[in-house]
Each structure stands twice: as C-alpha cells, then as structure tokens.
mmCIF file of C-alpha atoms in Angstrom:
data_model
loop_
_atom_site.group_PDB
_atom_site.id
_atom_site.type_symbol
_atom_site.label_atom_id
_atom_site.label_comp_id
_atom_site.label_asym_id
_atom_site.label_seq_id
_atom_site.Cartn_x
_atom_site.Cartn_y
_atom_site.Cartn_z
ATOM 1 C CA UNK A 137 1.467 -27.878 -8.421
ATOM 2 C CA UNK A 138 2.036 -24.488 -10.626
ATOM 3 C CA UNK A 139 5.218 -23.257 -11.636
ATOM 4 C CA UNK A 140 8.566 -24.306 -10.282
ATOM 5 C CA UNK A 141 6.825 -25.850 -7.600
ATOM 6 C CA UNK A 142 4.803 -23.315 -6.162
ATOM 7 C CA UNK A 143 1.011 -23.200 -5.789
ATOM 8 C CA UNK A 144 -1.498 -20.455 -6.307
ATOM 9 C CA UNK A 145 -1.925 -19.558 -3.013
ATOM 10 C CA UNK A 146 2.007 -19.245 -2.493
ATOM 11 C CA UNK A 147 2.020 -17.344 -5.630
ATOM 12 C CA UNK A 148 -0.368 -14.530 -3.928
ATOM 13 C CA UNK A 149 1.182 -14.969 -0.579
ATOM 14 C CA UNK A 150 4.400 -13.239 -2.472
ATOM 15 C CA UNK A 151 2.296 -10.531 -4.146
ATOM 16 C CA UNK A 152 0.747 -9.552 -0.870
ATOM 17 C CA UNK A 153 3.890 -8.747 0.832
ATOM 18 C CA UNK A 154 5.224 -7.215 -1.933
ATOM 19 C CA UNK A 155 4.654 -4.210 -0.451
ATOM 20 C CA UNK A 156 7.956 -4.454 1.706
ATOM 21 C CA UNK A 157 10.472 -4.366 -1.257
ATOM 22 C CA UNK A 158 7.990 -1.941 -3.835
ATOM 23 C CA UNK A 159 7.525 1.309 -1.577
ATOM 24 C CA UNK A 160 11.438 1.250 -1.000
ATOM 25 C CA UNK A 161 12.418 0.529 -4.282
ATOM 26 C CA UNK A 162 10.039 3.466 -5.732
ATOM 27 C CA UNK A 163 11.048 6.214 -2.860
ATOM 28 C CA UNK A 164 14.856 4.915 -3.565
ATOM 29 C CA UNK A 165 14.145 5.750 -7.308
ATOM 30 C CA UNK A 166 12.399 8.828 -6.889
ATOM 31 C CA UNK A 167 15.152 10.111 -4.625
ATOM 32 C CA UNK A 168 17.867 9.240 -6.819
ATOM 33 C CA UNK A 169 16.184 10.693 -10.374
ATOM 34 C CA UNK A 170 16.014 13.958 -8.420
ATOM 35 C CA UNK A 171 12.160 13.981 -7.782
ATOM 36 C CA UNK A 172 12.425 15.440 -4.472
ATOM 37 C CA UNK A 173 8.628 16.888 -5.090
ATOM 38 C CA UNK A 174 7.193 13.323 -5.545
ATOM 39 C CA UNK A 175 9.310 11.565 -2.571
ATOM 40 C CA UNK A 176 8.401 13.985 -0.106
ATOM 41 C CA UNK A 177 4.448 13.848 -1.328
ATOM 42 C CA UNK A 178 4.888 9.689 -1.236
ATOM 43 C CA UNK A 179 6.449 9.587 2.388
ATOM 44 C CA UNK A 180 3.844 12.054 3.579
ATOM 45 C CA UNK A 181 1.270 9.831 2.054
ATOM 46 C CA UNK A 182 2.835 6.765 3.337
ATOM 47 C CA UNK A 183 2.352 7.826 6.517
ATOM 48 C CA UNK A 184 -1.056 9.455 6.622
ATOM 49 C CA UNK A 185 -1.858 6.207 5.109
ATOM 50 C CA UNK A 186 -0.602 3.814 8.123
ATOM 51 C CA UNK A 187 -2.050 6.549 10.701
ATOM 52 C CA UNK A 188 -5.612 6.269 9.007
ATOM 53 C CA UNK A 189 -5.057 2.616 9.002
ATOM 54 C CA UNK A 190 -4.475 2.210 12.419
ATOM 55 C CA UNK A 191 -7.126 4.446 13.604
ATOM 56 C CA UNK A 192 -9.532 2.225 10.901
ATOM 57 C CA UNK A 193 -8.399 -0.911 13.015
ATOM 58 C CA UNK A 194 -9.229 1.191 16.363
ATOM 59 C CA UNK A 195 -12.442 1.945 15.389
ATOM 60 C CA UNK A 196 -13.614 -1.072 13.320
ATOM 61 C CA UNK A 197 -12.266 -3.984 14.897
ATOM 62 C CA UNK A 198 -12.266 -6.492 12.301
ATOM 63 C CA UNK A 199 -10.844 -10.010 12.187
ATOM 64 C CA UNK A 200 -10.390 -11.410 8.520
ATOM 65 C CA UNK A 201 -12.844 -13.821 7.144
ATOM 66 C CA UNK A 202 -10.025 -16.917 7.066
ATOM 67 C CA UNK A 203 -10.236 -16.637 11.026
ATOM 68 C CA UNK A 204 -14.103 -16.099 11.174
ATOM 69 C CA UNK A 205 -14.870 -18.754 8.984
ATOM 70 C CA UNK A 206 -12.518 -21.438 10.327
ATOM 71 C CA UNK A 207 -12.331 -24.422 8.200
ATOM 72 C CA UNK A 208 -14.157 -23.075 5.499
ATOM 73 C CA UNK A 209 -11.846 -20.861 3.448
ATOM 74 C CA UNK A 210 -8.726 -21.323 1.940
ATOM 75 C CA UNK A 211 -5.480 -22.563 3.916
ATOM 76 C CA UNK A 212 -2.215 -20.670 4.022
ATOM 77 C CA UNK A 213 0.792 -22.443 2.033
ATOM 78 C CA UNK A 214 3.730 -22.776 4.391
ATOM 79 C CA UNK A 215 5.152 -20.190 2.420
ATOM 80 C CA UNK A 216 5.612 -16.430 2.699
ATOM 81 C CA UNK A 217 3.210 -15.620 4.791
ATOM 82 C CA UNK A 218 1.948 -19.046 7.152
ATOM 83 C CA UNK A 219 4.283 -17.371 9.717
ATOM 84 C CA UNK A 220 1.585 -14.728 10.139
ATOM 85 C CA UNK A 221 -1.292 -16.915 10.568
ATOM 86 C CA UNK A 222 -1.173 -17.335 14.168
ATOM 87 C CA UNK A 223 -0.517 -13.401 15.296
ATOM 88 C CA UNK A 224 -2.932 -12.417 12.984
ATOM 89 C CA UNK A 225 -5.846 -14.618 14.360
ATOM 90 C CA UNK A 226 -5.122 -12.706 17.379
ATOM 91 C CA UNK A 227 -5.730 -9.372 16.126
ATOM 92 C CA UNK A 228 -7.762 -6.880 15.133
ATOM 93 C CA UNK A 229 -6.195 -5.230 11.631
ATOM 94 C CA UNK A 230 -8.763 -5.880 8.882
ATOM 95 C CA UNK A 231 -10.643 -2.480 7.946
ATOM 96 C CA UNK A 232 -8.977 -0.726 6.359
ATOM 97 C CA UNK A 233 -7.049 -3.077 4.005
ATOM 98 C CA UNK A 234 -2.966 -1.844 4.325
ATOM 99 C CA UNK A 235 -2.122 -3.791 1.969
ATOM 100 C CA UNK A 236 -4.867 -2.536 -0.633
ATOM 101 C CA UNK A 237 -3.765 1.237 0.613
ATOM 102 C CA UNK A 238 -0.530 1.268 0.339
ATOM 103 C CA UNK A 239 -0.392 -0.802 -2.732
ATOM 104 C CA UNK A 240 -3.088 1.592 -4.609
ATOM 105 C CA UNK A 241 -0.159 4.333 -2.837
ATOM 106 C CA UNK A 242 2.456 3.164 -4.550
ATOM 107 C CA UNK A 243 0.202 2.832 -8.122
ATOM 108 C CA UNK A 244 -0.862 6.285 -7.991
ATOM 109 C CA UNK A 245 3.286 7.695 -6.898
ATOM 110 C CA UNK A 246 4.566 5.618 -9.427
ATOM 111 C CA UNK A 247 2.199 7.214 -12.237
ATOM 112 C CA UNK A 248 2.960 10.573 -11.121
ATOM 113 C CA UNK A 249 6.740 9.603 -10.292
ATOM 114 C CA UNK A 250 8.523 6.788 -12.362
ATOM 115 C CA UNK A 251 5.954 5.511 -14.531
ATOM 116 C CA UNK A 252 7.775 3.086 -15.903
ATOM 117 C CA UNK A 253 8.023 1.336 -11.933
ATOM 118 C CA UNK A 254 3.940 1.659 -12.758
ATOM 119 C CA UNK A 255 4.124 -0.945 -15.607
ATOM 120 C CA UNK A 256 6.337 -3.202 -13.349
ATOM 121 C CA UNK A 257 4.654 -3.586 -10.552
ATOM 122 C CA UNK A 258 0.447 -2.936 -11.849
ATOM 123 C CA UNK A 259 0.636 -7.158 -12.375
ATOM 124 C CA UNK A 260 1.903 -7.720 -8.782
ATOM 125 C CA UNK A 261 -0.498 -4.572 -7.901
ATOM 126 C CA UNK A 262 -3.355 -6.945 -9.630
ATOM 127 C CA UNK A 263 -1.946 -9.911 -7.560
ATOM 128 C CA UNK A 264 -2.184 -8.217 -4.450
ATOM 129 C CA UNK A 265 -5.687 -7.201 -4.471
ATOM 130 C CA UNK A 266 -6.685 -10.368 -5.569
ATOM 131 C CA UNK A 267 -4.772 -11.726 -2.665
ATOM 132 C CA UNK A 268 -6.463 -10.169 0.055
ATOM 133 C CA UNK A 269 -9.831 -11.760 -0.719
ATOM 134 C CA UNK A 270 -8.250 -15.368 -2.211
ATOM 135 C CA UNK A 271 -6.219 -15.593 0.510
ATOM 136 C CA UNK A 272 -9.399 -14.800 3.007
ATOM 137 C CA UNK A 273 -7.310 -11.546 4.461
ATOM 138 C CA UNK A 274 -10.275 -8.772 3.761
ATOM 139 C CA UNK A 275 -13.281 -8.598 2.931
ATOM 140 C CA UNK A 276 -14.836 -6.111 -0.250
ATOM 141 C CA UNK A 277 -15.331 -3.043 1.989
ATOM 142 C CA UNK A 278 -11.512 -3.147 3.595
ATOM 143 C CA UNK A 279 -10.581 -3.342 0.109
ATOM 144 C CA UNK A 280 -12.597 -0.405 -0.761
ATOM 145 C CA UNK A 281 -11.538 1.419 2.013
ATOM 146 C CA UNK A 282 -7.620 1.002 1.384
ATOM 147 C CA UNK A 283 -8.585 2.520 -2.078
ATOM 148 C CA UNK A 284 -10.479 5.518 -0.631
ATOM 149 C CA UNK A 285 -7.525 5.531 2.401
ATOM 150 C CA UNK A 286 -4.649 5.568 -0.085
ATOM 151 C CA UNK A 287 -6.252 8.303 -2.454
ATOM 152 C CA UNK A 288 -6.896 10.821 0.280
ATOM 153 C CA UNK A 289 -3.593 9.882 2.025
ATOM 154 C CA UNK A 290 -1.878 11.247 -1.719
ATOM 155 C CA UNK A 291 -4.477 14.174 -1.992
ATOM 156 C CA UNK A 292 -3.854 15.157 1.522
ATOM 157 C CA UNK A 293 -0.077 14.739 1.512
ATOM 158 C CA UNK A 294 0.831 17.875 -0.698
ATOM 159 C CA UNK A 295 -1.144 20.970 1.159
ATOM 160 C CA UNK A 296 0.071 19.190 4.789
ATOM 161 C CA UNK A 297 3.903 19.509 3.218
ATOM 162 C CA UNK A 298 3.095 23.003 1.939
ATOM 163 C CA UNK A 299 1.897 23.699 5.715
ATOM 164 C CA UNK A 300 5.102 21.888 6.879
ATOM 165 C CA UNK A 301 7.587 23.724 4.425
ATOM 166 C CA UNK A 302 5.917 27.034 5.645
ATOM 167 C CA UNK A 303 6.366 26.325 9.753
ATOM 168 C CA UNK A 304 9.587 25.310 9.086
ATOM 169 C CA UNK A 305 10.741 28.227 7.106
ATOM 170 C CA UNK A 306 11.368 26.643 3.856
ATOM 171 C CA UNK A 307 11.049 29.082 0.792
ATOM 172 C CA UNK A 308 11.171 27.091 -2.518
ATOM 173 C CA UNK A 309 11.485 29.253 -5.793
ATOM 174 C CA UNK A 310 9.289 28.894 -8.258
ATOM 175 C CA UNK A 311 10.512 27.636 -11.805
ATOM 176 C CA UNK A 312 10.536 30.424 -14.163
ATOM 177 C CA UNK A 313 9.328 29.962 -17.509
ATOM 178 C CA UNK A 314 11.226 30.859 -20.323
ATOM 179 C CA UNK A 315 9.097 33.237 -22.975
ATOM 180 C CA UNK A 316 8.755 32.879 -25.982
#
C-alpha cells in the first residue's frame, strides 16, 4: 500500500492519462496569456502528432508487451486505467507511443510557451514515460518513436501554418523594433 491508499501501479496509471487534462490546460493558458503564435504551433503539432500516430499503428501493428506476455508482466490496478485493458488487448496502437508523443508535445510547448506549466507537469512528464514500460504499455522503440514523432510534429507545425496563413490570405505584420 503507498500513499493514501494507492499503489504504484495506480500511481502511474494517473500519470499516463494525464495527458487528457495537461494539453487542455496548456492550450487554455496559452490562449488566454495572448500567445496566439504558440497555440496555433501546439494545435498544429497536436495534430500532426495523432495523424503520424495513427499511420505508425497502420503500418507497425504492434500489441503491447502486457498482452504478449500474458501472465508475466505487471497487472493493471482497478484504477484509472483497468477499464482499458480489455479494448486494448484487442488492438493494434503500440508504435508509436501517443502517450510518449504527445507528452514530450506538451514538454517542448510548455518551454517555448508557459514555462512555468513546464516545471509543473516535467514530474508527471517523468511519470508518464516511466509508465508506459512499468505498466507493460510500450516497448523502448515506441517510446523512442513518440520522442522523434512529437519533435518533428513541433518542427513541422510552424512552416505548415505559414503555408496555411498564406492560402488563406492571412497577412500578419511584423513587430517593428524600436532603434536605438
């Protein structure tokens, strides 16, 4: 038993869904503190991240070692995310590692965004990609992959919304800089 109650493995069951409440909460913050620049990159990074994600899971169809190695590897709590255990057996979602993407996403938008949201969440961040391989999710290479997957996603986000902004007609002025 750990604290309150709640064992190790419940602990990282929260940290790996923490996804669902930390891109909101950073786009939500972003948006409000008037960093239109850095929400737009993150949302077009967000979702060139899911799209390569999805097209990882087409093309490398890769159950998680918990299901391979039934038996053997560590059991789900009934906590946050046992509910998932059965759908996921099913499928197919393992390389790339979402979770690992999005989460190294949300590090590298936070630095450049609200770095303060950085230091809050790099702990869970930790927690997270420990997660994935405690909790028998991924394996080392889907990790690596979300990494890779999350980094291009941000690289590739800013010239495909300068693209965007052009089609679309948007002219943006450039700051002018005060001399001397």
């Amino acid at each position: 038993i750990g604290w309150f109650g709640l064992t190790q493995i419940d602990i990282h069951e929260a940290a790996y869904i923490s996804y669902v409440y930390a891109a909101p909460a950073l786009a939500m913050a972003m948006w409000f503190l008037g960093r239109r620049t850095q929400f737009n990159r993150f949302m077009g990074a967000l979702v060139i991240t899911g799209a390569l994600a999805y097209i990882g899971y087409v093309l490398v169809p890769v159950v998680g070692p918990k299901y391979v190695f039934d038996g053997r590897w560590l059991e789900a709590s009934p906590g946050a995310l046992s509910f998932m255990d059965d759908i996921k057996a099913r499928n197919r979602d393992c390389f790339p590692s979402l979770h690992t993407a999005w989460t190294t996403l949300f590090l590298i938008a936070a630095w450049k965004g609200v770095r303060p949201l950085f230091w809050v969440y790099l702990p869970v961040a930790i927690a997270v990609y420990i997660a994935t391989l405690y909790g028998g999710y991924h394996y080392i290479p889907d990790i690596i992959a979300g990494h890779a997957v999350a980094i291009f996603a941000w690289w590739a986000a800013k010239p495909m919304r300068e693209w965007w902004d052009r089609r679309a007609g948007v002219v943006r002025e450039k700051p002018v800089i005060a001399a001397g």
